[in-house]
Short mmCIF file of C-alpha atoms and ligand atoms in Angstrom, two decimals:
data_model
loop_
_atom_site.label_atom_id
_atom_site.label_comp_id
_atom_site.label_asym_id
_atom_site.label_seq_id
_atom_site.Cartn_x
_atom_site.Cartn_y
_atom_site.Cartn_z
CA GLY A 4 74.08 71.58 36.02
CA SER A 5 71.21 69.71 34.34
CA CYS A 6 71.20 72.22 31.47
CA LEU A 7 74.95 71.73 30.89
CA GLU A 8 74.50 67.95 30.77
CA SER A 9 71.41 68.13 28.56
CA VAL A 10 73.03 70.39 25.97
CA LYS A 11 76.07 68.12 25.80
CA ILE A 12 73.86 65.06 25.33
CA ALA A 13 71.86 66.93 22.71
CA ILE A 14 74.95 67.91 20.73
CA ASP A 15 76.18 64.31 20.86
CA ALA A 16 72.74 63.18 19.65
CA GLY A 17 73.03 65.48 16.64
CA TYR A 18 71.20 68.67 17.67
CA ARG A 19 72.79 71.86 16.35
CA HIS A 20 70.08 74.48 16.90
CA ILE A 21 69.96 75.57 20.52
CA ASP A 22 67.25 77.95 21.66
CA GLY A 23 68.21 80.07 24.64
CA ALA A 24 67.54 83.35 26.37
CA PHE A 25 68.99 85.54 29.08
CA VAL A 26 65.79 85.09 31.10
CA TYR A 27 66.23 81.32 31.20
CA TYR A 28 69.19 82.00 33.51
CA ASN A 29 71.15 79.10 32.08
CA GLU A 30 73.09 80.71 29.25
CA HIS A 31 76.34 80.14 31.21
CA GLU A 32 75.65 76.39 31.13
CA VAL A 33 74.66 76.40 27.47
CA GLY A 34 77.82 78.31 26.56
CA GLN A 35 79.95 75.95 28.62
CA ALA A 36 78.41 72.91 26.91
CA ILE A 37 79.08 74.35 23.45
CA ARG A 38 82.64 75.32 24.35
CA GLU A 39 83.36 71.88 25.86
CA LYS A 40 82.08 70.15 22.73
CA ILE A 41 84.24 72.42 20.56
CA ALA A 42 87.27 71.68 22.75
CA GLU A 43 86.58 67.95 22.42
CA GLY A 44 86.72 68.37 18.64
CA ARG A 45 83.18 67.09 18.33
CA ILE A 46 81.89 70.26 16.64
CA LYS A 47 83.09 73.60 15.38
CA ARG A 48 81.51 76.87 16.46
CA GLU A 49 80.02 77.31 12.99
CA ASP A 50 78.16 73.99 13.31
CA ILE A 51 76.07 75.42 16.15
CA PHE A 52 73.07 77.67 15.64
CA TYR A 53 72.48 79.53 18.90
CA CYS A 54 69.41 81.72 19.29
CA GLY A 55 69.40 84.36 22.03
CA LYS A 56 66.57 86.71 23.02
CA LEU A 57 66.13 90.36 23.91
CA TRP A 58 63.96 90.60 27.02
CA ASN A 59 61.07 93.07 27.48
CA THR A 60 62.97 95.36 29.86
CA CYS A 61 65.65 95.98 27.23
CA HIS A 62 63.65 97.40 24.31
CA PRO A 63 64.99 101.00 24.40
CA PRO A 64 67.38 101.12 21.41
CA GLU A 65 70.38 102.14 23.52
CA LEU A 66 69.97 98.98 25.64
CA VAL A 67 69.85 96.48 22.78
CA ARG A 68 73.54 96.11 22.00
CA PRO A 69 74.72 96.12 25.64
CA THR A 70 72.11 93.45 26.39
CA LEU A 71 73.34 91.24 23.57
CA GLU A 72 76.92 91.85 24.69
CA LYS A 73 75.94 90.70 28.17
CA THR A 74 74.53 87.47 26.72
CA LEU A 75 77.74 86.94 24.71
CA LYS A 76 79.79 87.47 27.84
CA ILE A 77 77.73 84.91 29.75
CA LEU A 78 77.93 82.43 26.85
CA GLN A 79 81.62 83.23 26.32
CA LEU A 80 80.99 83.28 22.61
CA ASP A 81 81.76 85.97 20.01
CA TYR A 82 78.41 86.00 18.29
CA VAL A 83 74.95 84.48 18.33
CA ASP A 84 73.53 82.99 15.17
CA LEU A 85 70.15 84.52 15.76
CA TYR A 86 69.01 87.28 18.10
CA ILE A 87 65.30 87.86 18.47
CA ILE A 88 62.97 90.30 20.21
CA GLU A 89 61.35 87.91 22.70
CA LEU A 90 57.98 89.69 22.97
CA PRO A 91 56.44 92.66 21.21
CA MET A 92 55.70 94.56 24.43
CA ALA A 93 58.14 96.46 26.61
CA PHE A 94 58.45 96.51 30.39
CA LYS A 95 60.03 99.27 32.44
CA PRO A 96 63.82 99.00 32.09
CA GLY A 97 65.75 98.03 35.22
CA ASP A 98 66.91 95.04 37.20
CA ALA A 99 63.43 93.59 37.77
CA ILE A 100 62.58 91.14 35.00
CA TYR A 101 58.88 91.62 35.81
CA PRO A 102 58.71 95.19 37.12
CA LYS A 103 55.52 95.61 39.15
CA ASP A 104 53.73 98.51 40.82
CA GLU A 105 52.45 98.49 44.42
CA ASN A 106 49.30 96.64 43.25
CA GLY A 107 51.33 93.87 41.68
CA LYS A 108 50.60 95.06 38.14
CA ILE A 109 53.29 94.89 35.48
CA ILE A 110 54.79 98.28 34.63
CA TYR A 111 54.89 98.61 30.89
CA HIS A 112 57.09 101.02 28.98
CA GLU A 113 56.46 103.31 26.03
CA THR A 114 58.15 101.62 23.15
CA ASP A 115 58.71 101.98 19.45
CA LEU A 116 59.28 98.50 18.10
CA CYS A 117 60.72 100.00 14.91
CA ALA A 118 63.42 101.80 16.89
CA THR A 119 64.20 98.56 18.74
CA TRP A 120 64.42 96.84 15.39
CA GLU A 121 66.92 99.40 14.08
CA ALA A 122 69.12 98.65 17.10
CA MET A 123 68.80 94.95 16.27
CA GLU A 124 69.94 95.72 12.70
CA ALA A 125 72.98 97.50 14.12
CA CYS A 126 73.86 94.34 16.10
CA LYS A 127 73.84 92.37 12.87
CA ASP A 128 76.00 94.98 11.17
CA ALA A 129 78.45 94.78 14.09
CA GLY A 130 78.70 91.00 13.62
CA LEU A 131 77.32 90.24 17.09
CA ALA A 132 74.31 88.44 15.59
CA LYS A 133 74.43 86.65 12.24
CA SER A 134 70.67 87.01 11.82
CA ILE A 135 67.88 88.85 13.57
CA GLY A 136 64.27 87.97 14.13
CA VAL A 137 61.28 88.26 16.44
CA SER A 138 59.09 86.17 18.69
CA ASN A 139 55.42 86.23 19.67
CA PHE A 140 54.69 88.80 16.95
CA ASN A 141 51.29 88.77 15.28
CA ARG A 142 50.70 89.77 11.70
CA ARG A 143 50.10 93.43 12.52
CA GLN A 144 53.35 93.68 14.49
CA LEU A 145 55.29 91.95 11.71
CA GLU A 146 53.82 94.35 9.17
CA MET A 147 54.95 97.27 11.29
CA ILE A 148 58.55 96.10 10.88
CA LEU A 149 58.20 95.00 7.26
CA ASN A 150 56.71 98.39 6.30
CA LYS A 151 59.21 100.44 8.29
CA PRO A 152 60.72 103.18 6.11
CA GLY A 153 64.39 102.41 5.50
CA LEU A 154 64.16 98.81 6.66
CA LYS A 155 67.62 97.27 6.32
CA TYR A 156 66.97 93.65 7.31
CA LYS A 157 63.69 91.76 7.50
CA PRO A 158 63.11 89.48 10.48
CA VAL A 159 64.31 86.05 9.31
CA SER A 160 62.06 84.24 11.77
CA ASN A 161 59.15 84.57 14.14
CA GLN A 162 59.15 82.22 17.12
CA VAL A 163 55.61 81.43 18.24
CA GLU A 164 53.67 78.61 19.86
CA CYS A 165 53.01 75.99 17.19
CA HIS A 166 52.00 72.30 17.40
CA PRO A 167 49.10 70.05 16.32
CA TYR A 168 46.66 71.69 18.77
CA PHE A 169 47.70 75.21 17.72
CA THR A 170 48.72 75.06 14.09
CA GLN A 171 48.78 78.79 13.27
CA PRO A 172 47.50 78.37 9.68
CA LYS A 173 47.04 82.09 8.97
CA LEU A 174 50.29 83.32 10.52
CA LEU A 175 52.19 80.48 8.85
CA GLU A 176 50.81 81.49 5.44
CA PHE A 177 51.60 85.17 6.02
CA CYS A 178 55.15 84.34 7.11
CA ARG A 179 55.64 82.03 4.12
CA GLN A 180 54.67 84.85 1.79
CA HIS A 181 57.31 87.06 3.42
CA ASP A 182 60.05 84.45 3.71
CA ILE A 183 59.89 84.49 7.49
CA VAL A 184 60.57 81.11 9.09
CA ILE A 185 58.19 80.06 11.85
CA VAL A 186 60.00 78.53 14.81
CA GLY A 187 57.46 76.60 16.86
CA TYR A 188 57.86 76.66 20.61
CA SER A 189 56.16 74.16 22.90
CA PRO A 190 56.07 71.70 19.99
CA LEU A 191 55.26 68.89 22.44
CA GLY A 192 52.55 70.79 24.27
CA THR A 193 54.70 72.19 27.12
CA SER A 194 55.55 70.73 30.53
CA ARG A 195 52.03 71.65 31.75
CA ASP A 196 53.44 73.73 34.57
CA GLU A 197 50.32 75.42 35.92
CA THR A 198 52.19 78.59 36.86
CA TRP A 199 52.43 79.54 33.18
CA VAL A 200 50.53 76.97 31.13
CA ASN A 201 46.83 76.95 30.29
CA VAL A 202 46.17 73.36 31.34
CA SER A 203 42.49 73.49 30.37
CA SER A 204 43.71 72.44 26.93
CA PRO A 205 44.23 68.66 27.05
CA PRO A 206 47.73 67.09 26.98
CA LEU A 207 48.94 66.96 23.39
CA LEU A 208 50.96 63.77 23.74
CA LYS A 209 47.91 61.81 24.95
CA ASP A 210 46.11 62.55 21.69
CA PRO A 211 44.66 59.31 20.21
CA VAL A 212 45.36 60.32 16.59
CA LEU A 213 49.04 61.11 17.26
CA ASN A 214 49.40 57.85 19.18
CA ALA A 215 47.66 55.74 16.53
CA ILE A 216 49.82 57.21 13.74
CA GLY A 217 52.88 56.67 15.92
CA LYS A 218 52.01 53.01 16.35
CA LYS A 219 52.01 52.53 12.58
CA TYR A 220 55.59 53.82 12.29
CA ASN A 221 56.83 52.47 15.62
CA LYS A 222 57.20 56.06 16.83
CA THR A 223 55.88 57.94 19.85
CA ALA A 224 53.23 60.66 19.80
CA ALA A 225 56.05 63.15 20.50
CA GLN A 226 57.95 62.03 17.41
CA VAL A 227 54.80 62.28 15.29
CA ALA A 228 54.08 65.80 16.60
CA LEU A 229 57.64 66.93 15.79
CA ARG A 230 57.62 65.25 12.38
CA PHE A 231 54.30 66.94 11.57
CA SER A 232 55.79 70.36 12.27
CA ILE A 233 59.02 69.92 10.33
CA GLN A 234 57.14 68.41 7.41
CA ARG A 235 55.11 71.61 7.11
CA GLY A 236 58.25 73.74 7.30
CA VAL A 237 57.97 74.73 10.96
CA VAL A 238 61.23 74.61 12.92
CA VAL A 239 60.81 72.78 16.24
CA ILE A 240 62.59 73.40 19.52
CA PRO A 241 61.50 70.53 21.79
CA LYS A 242 62.72 70.76 25.36
CA SER A 243 63.82 67.83 27.48
CA PHE A 244 66.17 67.25 30.38
CA ASN A 245 65.89 63.49 29.98
CA PRO A 246 68.70 61.82 27.96
CA GLN A 247 66.45 59.17 26.46
CA ARG A 248 63.80 61.69 25.41
CA ILE A 249 66.43 64.11 24.07
CA ARG A 250 67.59 61.31 21.76
CA GLU A 251 64.04 60.21 20.98
CA ASN A 252 63.11 63.71 19.82
CA PHE A 253 65.93 63.65 17.28
CA GLN A 254 64.82 60.32 15.71
CA ILE A 255 62.36 61.93 13.34
CA PHE A 256 64.28 61.92 10.09
CA ASP A 257 63.79 58.24 9.22
CA PHE A 258 60.05 58.29 8.51
CA SER A 259 57.53 60.57 6.88
CA LEU A 260 53.83 61.18 7.28
CA THR A 261 51.50 60.75 4.33
CA GLU A 262 49.47 63.67 3.02
CA LYS A 263 46.38 62.09 4.51
CA GLU A 264 48.04 61.81 7.92
CA MET A 265 49.23 65.42 7.70
CA GLU A 266 45.66 66.52 6.99
CA GLU A 267 44.35 64.37 9.82
CA ILE A 268 46.81 65.96 12.26
CA LYS A 269 46.02 69.46 10.96
CA GLY A 270 42.41 68.65 11.82
CA LEU A 271 43.39 68.41 15.51
CA ASN A 272 43.90 72.19 15.68
CA LYS A 273 41.92 73.64 18.59
CA ASN A 274 43.03 77.25 18.17
CA VAL A 275 43.79 77.28 21.88
CA ARG A 276 47.16 78.33 23.28
CA TYR A 277 48.94 76.56 26.09
CA VAL A 278 51.09 79.66 26.57
CA GLU A 279 48.69 82.58 26.91
CA LEU A 280 51.29 85.20 27.92
CA LEU A 281 48.64 87.02 29.89
CA MET A 282 51.07 89.72 30.99
P1 A2P B 306 61.34 65.98 30.23
O1 A2P B 306 62.28 67.11 30.35
O2 A2P B 306 61.16 65.21 31.48
O3 A2P B 306 61.63 65.10 29.03
P2 A2P B 306 57.82 71.42 25.03
O4 A2P B 306 59.04 71.15 24.22
O5 A2P B 306 56.55 71.40 24.24
O6 A2P B 306 57.95 72.64 25.90
O7 A2P B 306 57.65 70.18 26.03
C1 A2P B 306 58.53 69.98 27.08
C2 A2P B 306 57.98 68.94 28.02
O8 A2P B 306 57.78 67.70 27.34
C3 A2P B 306 58.91 68.67 29.15
O9 A2P B 306 58.12 68.53 30.31
C4 A2P B 306 59.57 67.34 28.79
O10 A2P B 306 59.86 66.61 29.96
C5 A2P B 306 58.51 66.66 28.00
N1 A2P B 306 59.05 65.81 26.91
C6 A2P B 306 60.09 66.08 26.11
N2 A2P B 306 60.25 65.11 25.20
C7 A2P B 306 59.30 64.20 25.42
C8 A2P B 306 58.96 62.96 24.81
N3 A2P B 306 59.64 62.49 23.78
N4 A2P B 306 57.90 62.27 25.33
C9 A2P B 306 57.21 62.74 26.38
N5 A2P B 306 57.49 63.91 26.99
C10 A2P B 306 58.52 64.64 26.52
#
């Protein structure tokens, strides 16, 4: 229920872009929150920008549309605004989200990302997704799609880790050149959950530079980190289940960082990921 409450609070606070996925196992709550807010007259469906994701076990082209349809059924919505390939590697199809062999090793699956992409294009043509994109793709993987013979739609976005400690200067430039929006996940430096986060990289929000700049504007380090990203054209998807912090993370449109401050924050880049995706 905390996801339902958080999404409702977020919509009331002004958020419209909601980043979800089947593998977060809370799409039913997200859908319910959106539908309740529509019923209240607070928003219309077209005000919301919902992003859903195609999981690794669903890359075979014939699975793409049924998987999106399953998400729509869970959400109880007619379409998603954006549907993205969550990761550029495929796992063995089946019920196990992380299919493993007897030695506990992930079972991968032969895949042709271009064929998966064509199935994504068909979802857009069918009106089930307004736009299509990718996530965790590097330059080489993006080029594979962009150079695909007969490409119908380019990926509109690439969702990757991006924040002051991992600024992605080269990928950002490449995506700019190709009109691909970078959506930055973990924009606050993650929850530091050791089961999936590389905690050897220090906590972003404790950074002295972010805190000092925040002090000047009467903002928190989190707000400065988010402002930094949006000011360089990176979409941010901060996560919080705390009402006060959900609202705090939206209060970033009433100040701006100077060029010097932007450069100073860019200088914090460590080129180290929190989310290593070792699988
Ligand atoms: P909480 O849910 O208790 O607010 P990211 O978006 O980089 O994945 O970061 C998410 C983590 O950051 C969560 O643990 C969240 O905890 C915490 N968080 C979210 N907003 C803030 C904020 N404004 N200040 C401090 N921590 C925050």
